[in-house]
Amino acid sequence: MTNVPDRLKNAIGDTRRRLASVWRIARWETSRSVGTIDRRTAVLGAIIIVLTGAVVGSVAVAGSAGLAIDRDIYRVGVDTENPYYPVVAESSQLAAAEPSQDALAAGELDILVDQPGEDAITWYVAESEKGAAAHSTLLSAIDRYTEHRMAAEPNESAAYPVRVDLQYVSRSTDATTPGGSDDGTQSDRPAGNGDEDTTGGADTSGSSGDETASDASGGESSTEGTTGGPLPSIGTQAFGGSQSGSPAAIQPPFPFSSLLLAFLFLVPMNFVSQAYGGTMLNERINRRGELLLVAPLARTTIIAGKTLPYLLAAIAVTAIIATIVGGGLLSVFAVVPIALGFLSATFVAAMIARSFKELTFVTVTIAVLVTTYAFVPAIFTNVTPIALISPLSIVVMDLQGEAVSIGEYLFSTGPFYAGSAVLFVLGSGIYREEDMFTQKPIPAKVIDALNAQLSGYASVGLWTALYVPFVFTAELLAIAILYVAPIELSIPVLLVTIALIEELAKSVHVYAGYARSRFERRLPVAVGLGIASGVGFFFAEKFTAIAQVVGLPELAIGQAAFAPTGLTPTLAAGLLAAPLVLHTVTATITAVGARDGRLVYASALVIATIVHAAYNYGVVMLYA
Amino acid sequence: MIAVDGLQKVYGDFAAVVGSTFSVESGEILGIVGPNGAGKTTTLKMIAGLIEPTEGTATVAGYDASEPEMRQILGFLPEESPLYEDMTPRSYLRFFADLYDVPREAAIERAMDTLDRLELEHRDRRIGDMSKGMKRKVAIARSLVNDPAVVIYDEPASGLDPLTTNTVLEFTRELKASGKTVIFSAHNLYHVESVCDRVVIMNEGRIIARGTVQELRETYGSREYQLRADVRPSEIEPTDTTIRGDSVEHLFTADSMAEADRIREAIEAADGTVLDFRTEESTLEAIFLELTGEPMAGSRQVHDSTAKSERRTAAGETS
């Protein structure tokens, strides 16, 4: 019997050996992947990368230096004493030249701005398409120059006699009490808030310029009114400080420039994941992976070794992009879980696809879904904290120079990390001879992957719990998508959607177990599986909610779940027990249905969803 | 060295292997023969730890087949040669030596020695540009890169030309001579007969016979004694008579040596001469055809008894 230090020493030695094997496979994978590209292609690729880098770099440098590729393309004859001279001088597209009718006639000028008298200015535009374009450019330059001067005016009232303040308020989830605001402009706000909160546009419209500047920055103050707590101070730089200006100059609450730069991080992920999917599928084609499986290596070591180069490549590309666009380490750390999400989903895709055609179909679907999930919420980074469901929002915040708390980072990236881990485990379950080299339709492979992790009641509960990050992700995506729908439609659809997602998560692996004859079809066994699944879901859901509260204490949903006010201890205990009962009952319904095949399972799923949705509706009514 | 006990593999309602039990001694070559779908490859992969048995166990040198440590002493050659075609034999073998944690120099030396013995000269040519026989040789060299104590070869000569086949068979004999334990599966019964010490015959997932080739002959084959003589004793009917000009030759056959002695005595009593005496034995192929040609008792059910295979055990192994 070995003692503790010996066991520790053995464990360390084992870990070192395993890491060495991972590194060996990673190096081999890298050299082999590079070896599959012939020299000519490699040289061409390198040239393209260098050129792309040079162009992106040039654009970045030009942008930061105030350079423009259309610099001085129009020549304007204007005297230095002419009031339009500063306009021409400030515009990058216009070049001031000596005013001369002859020069205009000779085509050396596109516009001549003549000032025959003190107040009389005459414009001569060359009769050509370039002359017309130069005229249009000059008019725009005049507008910009004027805007700039007005913005620089210390006396705002003099510059802008009429002003409009914008405030973005959060939507209310109260479908039963629309309206109620004191100014009547926010019809979807819950009743009763209008008097207490300080968000009404009328209340702040007359405030000082300083107050307005801060209010207009995000919309957080309105949410504060409805939730009773402050929200993270995100989006304070969205409008670059003051929002004074003409209506045309008022920006929407989207951090366009940061968002577009953040999107750049997603683009290379598609290439990396395609290459990764290809190499993983290659192991299955012609049974090449068999020899790795028969080597003295754990499956996880092989998978880690083959994945590592692609993860490192994704991180390296992310770091390069971050350097170019001005992001920091935070941006890189925010993109890493997205990269893991791409890779893990691609790994599972490569394990279930039968051909490269199927792999392409699945990976494109994954790329669209992950990109949508990452990008769409990030659009609302400056509007609502729900945007933090996407790690890309962290990138946007980083690019805007905002601070991000650890809680926000974990809230944003946690589901990606957890989801990626679960996907890798699911995929590794079928990374074995019996599954890798068999040709089955994708649904059958999915069933195999789900079934491979099951052994008994505890495993069912555990895996239900592990699916909760996906449930969380899917539900938040549903919320983000339904965000723009009318509340009369979005709430009921959301209640049913959430019920369906949760019931599916609790039952799909139970169905997989029955489909592969893992479980006995006796009723007591099905009931036991249902209870195990329901209990697993309940605890994981509550753990996730705790994580939300820790990560984002301001988020209303977390407060609603854990800090309902005005409840007696008995009622509070009842409210806590009710979800447990719900989840076990509905999971039992689906487990019983799963015993008898696909159709009966589908029917049971519908019944469970209806029961669950009815419960959700009851809870909403209770809180309302 | 290898012990297989009640090994069973079931896919849904289909039993690929039913209750296989056998053992292989150290330094022995065991052949597994059977038609396509007999369960040979599944059995080999369960021993190699690639496929998890539904029931039963397989141990190699005391390690359970599922333990990664077991694979450190195992060399496995699958039926196909799934090589990485963009690599050269040298880089390919070096990579696998690394995977097995074999000191690189020793591994390369061993691999090159193996390639020498297999007469493969093109060490730095892209594997994708090689012939099937060359690839097979590289795959064999890969299976030995870790100097395994146990080698499992699944159809090692499948699809190879006669010359390469002969090289591979000769090499397999060399493995035995160097003290390695070999399990060898093949369709070609001549290969098995010429290389293996003992044979297991599988059909429809079951072991239907086992033993040395000689034991199998004695149990399932037939032995015929043939005598040719220039006279015909009146009391014995010849099987065949050949007349060439003035000479007459009679062929007599006997099922036992005692009967052959009786025929010989009768010929000599008739003043005849035994021109030729020989023993004709069944080939393994004939035995195999006889065994598998007859309808199998019972269907291929999961929990079917393995009594039939045990009844047919020739070598007296217990299961």
PDB file of C-alpha atoms in Angstrom, chain B residues 100-230:
ATOM      1  CA  TYR B 100       5.323   4.806 -27.011  1.00  0.00           C
ATOM      2  CA  ASP B 101       7.953   6.765 -25.130  1.00  0.00           C
ATOM      3  CA  VAL B 102      10.684   4.709 -26.720  1.00  0.00           C
ATOM      4  CA  PRO B 103      14.113   6.382 -26.818  1.00  0.00           C
ATOM      5  CA  ARG B 104      14.219   7.826 -30.284  1.00  0.00           C
ATOM      6  CA  GLU B 105      17.563   6.425 -31.375  1.00  0.00           C
ATOM      7  CA  ALA B 106      16.736   2.911 -30.240  1.00  0.00           C
ATOM      8  CA  ALA B 107      13.338   3.106 -31.856  1.00  0.00           C
ATOM      9  CA  ILE B 108      14.705   4.328 -35.158  1.00  0.00           C
ATOM     10  CA  GLU B 109      17.393   1.662 -35.136  1.00  0.00           C
ATOM     11  CA  ARG B 110      14.816  -1.012 -34.470  1.00  0.00           C
ATOM     12  CA  ALA B 111      12.440   0.320 -37.084  1.00  0.00           C
ATOM     13  CA  MET B 112      15.154   0.532 -39.716  1.00  0.00           C
ATOM     14  CA  ASP B 113      16.255  -2.987 -38.863  1.00  0.00           C
ATOM     15  CA  THR B 114      12.681  -4.169 -39.330  1.00  0.00           C
ATOM     16  CA  LEU B 115      12.457  -2.392 -42.665  1.00  0.00           C
ATOM     17  CA  ASP B 116      15.748  -4.036 -43.686  1.00  0.00           C
ATOM     18  CA  ARG B 117      14.364  -7.453 -42.811  1.00  0.00           C
ATOM     19  CA  LEU B 118      11.196  -6.653 -44.720  1.00  0.00           C
ATOM     20  CA  GLU B 119      13.319  -5.438 -47.635  1.00  0.00           C
ATOM     21  CA  LEU B 120      11.860  -1.931 -47.761  1.00  0.00           C
ATOM     22  CA  GLU B 121      14.432   0.500 -49.043  1.00  0.00           C
ATOM     23  CA  HIS B 122      12.473   3.707 -49.561  1.00  0.00           C
ATOM     24  CA  ARG B 123      12.663   5.257 -46.088  1.00  0.00           C
ATOM     25  CA  ASP B 124      12.195   8.870 -47.131  1.00  0.00           C
ATOM     26  CA  ARG B 125       9.616   8.528 -49.822  1.00  0.00           C
ATOM     27  CA  ARG B 126       6.144   9.893 -49.143  1.00  0.00           C
ATOM     28  CA  ILE B 127       3.987   7.009 -47.906  1.00  0.00           C
ATOM     29  CA  GLY B 128       1.188   8.103 -50.209  1.00  0.00           C
ATOM     30  CA  ASP B 129       3.437   7.348 -53.173  1.00  0.00           C
ATOM     31  CA  MET B 130       4.165   3.787 -52.062  1.00  0.00           C
ATOM     32  CA  SER B 131       2.646   0.508 -53.246  1.00  0.00           C
ATOM     33  CA  LYS B 132       0.286  -1.464 -51.054  1.00  0.00           C
ATOM     34  CA  GLY B 133       3.004  -3.967 -50.187  1.00  0.00           C
ATOM     35  CA  MET B 134       5.407  -1.206 -49.163  1.00  0.00           C
ATOM     36  CA  LYS B 135       2.741   0.398 -47.001  1.00  0.00           C
ATOM     37  CA  ARG B 136       2.076  -2.930 -45.354  1.00  0.00           C
ATOM     38  CA  LYS B 137       5.742  -3.250 -44.511  1.00  0.00           C
ATOM     39  CA  VAL B 138       5.758   0.222 -42.981  1.00  0.00           C
ATOM     40  CA  ALA B 139       2.704  -0.729 -40.958  1.00  0.00           C
ATOM     41  CA  ILE B 140       4.432  -3.897 -39.747  1.00  0.00           C
ATOM     42  CA  ALA B 141       7.488  -1.875 -38.762  1.00  0.00           C
ATOM     43  CA  ARG B 142       5.185   0.491 -36.881  1.00  0.00           C
ATOM     44  CA  SER B 143       3.672  -2.415 -34.957  1.00  0.00           C
ATOM     45  CA  LEU B 144       7.143  -3.336 -33.688  1.00  0.00           C
ATOM     46  CA  VAL B 145       8.435   0.106 -32.872  1.00  0.00           C
ATOM     47  CA  ASN B 146       7.920  -0.456 -29.156  1.00  0.00           C
ATOM     48  CA  ASP B 147       9.506  -3.927 -29.205  1.00  0.00           C
ATOM     49  CA  PRO B 148       6.254  -5.518 -28.041  1.00  0.00           C
ATOM     50  CA  ALA B 149       6.072  -8.828 -26.251  1.00  0.00           C
ATOM     51  CA  VAL B 150       2.739  -9.569 -27.890  1.00  0.00           C
ATOM     52  CA  VAL B 151       1.900  -8.969 -31.531  1.00  0.00           C
ATOM     53  CA  ILE B 152      -1.600  -9.092 -32.961  1.00  0.00           C
ATOM     54  CA  TYR B 153      -1.760  -9.250 -36.739  1.00  0.00           C
ATOM     55  CA  ASP B 154      -5.116  -9.049 -38.456  1.00  0.00           C
ATOM     56  CA  GLU B 155      -4.828 -10.399 -41.984  1.00  0.00           C
ATOM     57  CA  PRO B 156      -1.201  -9.312 -42.363  1.00  0.00           C
ATOM     58  CA  ALA B 157      -0.881 -10.632 -45.906  1.00  0.00           C
ATOM     59  CA  SER B 158      -4.261  -9.451 -47.110  1.00  0.00           C
ATOM     60  CA  GLY B 159      -4.087  -8.215 -50.694  1.00  0.00           C
ATOM     61  CA  LEU B 160      -0.347  -8.644 -51.039  1.00  0.00           C
ATOM     62  CA  ASP B 161       1.465 -10.261 -53.946  1.00  0.00           C
ATOM     63  CA  PRO B 162       2.931 -13.747 -53.358  1.00  0.00           C
ATOM     64  CA  LEU B 163       6.465 -12.483 -52.938  1.00  0.00           C
ATOM     65  CA  THR B 164       5.526  -9.911 -50.302  1.00  0.00           C
ATOM     66  CA  THR B 165       3.217 -12.424 -48.658  1.00  0.00           C
ATOM     67  CA  ASN B 166       6.093 -14.844 -48.346  1.00  0.00           C
ATOM     68  CA  THR B 167       8.281 -12.117 -46.839  1.00  0.00           C
ATOM     69  CA  VAL B 168       5.604 -11.261 -44.300  1.00  0.00           C
ATOM     70  CA  LEU B 169       5.037 -14.907 -43.355  1.00  0.00           C
ATOM     71  CA  GLU B 170       8.738 -15.489 -43.009  1.00  0.00           C
ATOM     72  CA  PHE B 171       8.986 -12.399 -40.855  1.00  0.00           C
ATOM     73  CA  THR B 172       6.181 -13.687 -38.650  1.00  0.00           C
ATOM     74  CA  ARG B 173       8.154 -16.850 -38.065  1.00  0.00           C
ATOM     75  CA  GLU B 174      11.126 -14.694 -37.112  1.00  0.00           C
ATOM     76  CA  LEU B 175       8.982 -12.933 -34.539  1.00  0.00           C
ATOM     77  CA  LYS B 176       8.253 -16.248 -32.885  1.00  0.00           C
ATOM     78  CA  ALA B 177      11.925 -17.109 -33.010  1.00  0.00           C
ATOM     79  CA  SER B 178      12.696 -13.873 -31.193  1.00  0.00           C
ATOM     80  CA  GLY B 179      10.344 -14.907 -28.399  1.00  0.00           C
ATOM     81  CA  LYS B 180       7.309 -12.841 -29.221  1.00  0.00           C
ATOM     82  CA  THR B 181       3.794 -14.100 -28.787  1.00  0.00           C
ATOM     83  CA  VAL B 182       1.749 -13.711 -31.934  1.00  0.00           C
ATOM     84  CA  ILE B 183      -1.941 -13.896 -32.725  1.00  0.00           C
ATOM     85  CA  PHE B 184      -2.505 -14.038 -36.401  1.00  0.00           C
ATOM     86  CA  SER B 185      -5.761 -14.017 -38.314  1.00  0.00           C
ATOM     87  CA  ALA B 186      -6.153 -14.939 -41.925  1.00  0.00           C
ATOM     88  CA  HIS B 187      -8.526 -16.073 -44.605  1.00  0.00           C
ATOM     89  CA  ASN B 188      -5.824 -18.012 -46.324  1.00  0.00           C
ATOM     90  CA  LEU B 189      -5.582 -21.278 -44.472  1.00  0.00           C
ATOM     91  CA  TYR B 190      -2.293 -22.166 -46.054  1.00  0.00           C
ATOM     92  CA  HIS B 191      -0.757 -19.133 -44.379  1.00  0.00           C
ATOM     93  CA  VAL B 192      -2.083 -20.213 -41.021  1.00  0.00           C
ATOM     94  CA  GLU B 193      -1.025 -23.789 -41.503  1.00  0.00           C
ATOM     95  CA  SER B 194       2.478 -22.765 -42.476  1.00  0.00           C
ATOM     96  CA  VAL B 195       3.033 -20.319 -39.630  1.00  0.00           C
ATOM     97  CA  CYS B 196       0.860 -21.092 -36.623  1.00  0.00           C
ATOM     98  CA  ASP B 197       1.469 -23.459 -33.743  1.00  0.00           C
ATOM     99  CA  ARG B 198      -2.182 -23.673 -32.901  1.00  0.00           C
ATOM    100  CA  VAL B 199      -5.370 -22.706 -34.638  1.00  0.00           C
ATOM    101  CA  VAL B 200      -8.759 -21.461 -33.547  1.00  0.00           C
ATOM    102  CA  ILE B 201     -11.538 -21.741 -36.092  1.00  0.00           C
ATOM    103  CA  MET B 202     -14.402 -19.293 -35.754  1.00  0.00           C
ATOM    104  CA  ASN B 203     -17.705 -19.185 -37.502  1.00  0.00           C
ATOM    105  CA  GLU B 204     -20.650 -16.872 -36.879  1.00  0.00           C
ATOM    106  CA  GLY B 205     -19.083 -15.477 -33.726  1.00  0.00           C
ATOM    107  CA  ARG B 206     -18.268 -18.779 -32.118  1.00  0.00           C
ATOM    108  CA  ILE B 207     -15.172 -20.869 -31.792  1.00  0.00           C
ATOM    109  CA  ILE B 208     -16.072 -24.092 -33.514  1.00  0.00           C
ATOM    110  CA  ALA B 209     -12.719 -25.846 -33.301  1.00  0.00           C
ATOM    111  CA  ARG B 210      -9.264 -25.400 -31.847  1.00  0.00           C
ATOM    112  CA  GLY B 211      -5.966 -27.168 -31.455  1.00  0.00           C
ATOM    113  CA  THR B 212      -2.771 -27.752 -33.357  1.00  0.00           C
ATOM    114  CA  VAL B 213      -3.178 -28.401 -37.035  1.00  0.00           C
ATOM    115  CA  GLN B 214      -2.359 -32.035 -36.352  1.00  0.00           C
ATOM    116  CA  GLU B 215      -4.951 -32.282 -33.599  1.00  0.00           C
ATOM    117  CA  LEU B 216      -7.535 -30.723 -35.846  1.00  0.00           C
ATOM    118  CA  ARG B 217      -6.714 -33.220 -38.565  1.00  0.00           C
ATOM    119  CA  GLU B 218      -7.026 -36.073 -36.195  1.00  0.00           C
ATOM    120  CA  THR B 219     -10.272 -34.821 -34.789  1.00  0.00           C
ATOM    121  CA  TYR B 220     -12.023 -33.421 -37.806  1.00  0.00           C
ATOM    122  CA  GLY B 221     -10.029 -34.528 -40.820  1.00  0.00           C
ATOM    123  CA  SER B 222      -9.559 -37.818 -42.449  1.00  0.00           C
ATOM    124  CA  ARG B 223      -6.398 -39.868 -42.940  1.00  0.00           C
ATOM    125  CA  GLU B 224      -6.224 -42.261 -45.784  1.00  0.00           C
ATOM    126  CA  TYR B 225      -3.543 -44.893 -46.424  1.00  0.00           C
ATOM    127  CA  GLN B 226      -2.919 -45.616 -50.050  1.00  0.00           C
ATOM    128  CA  LEU B 227      -1.128 -48.647 -51.370  1.00  0.00           C
ATOM    129  CA  ARG B 228      -0.245 -49.327 -54.986  1.00  0.00           C
ATOM    130  CA  ALA B 229       0.452 -52.884 -56.021  1.00  0.00           C
ATOM    131  CA  ASP B 230       1.006 -54.908 -59.177  1.00  0.00           C
TER     132      ASP B 230
END
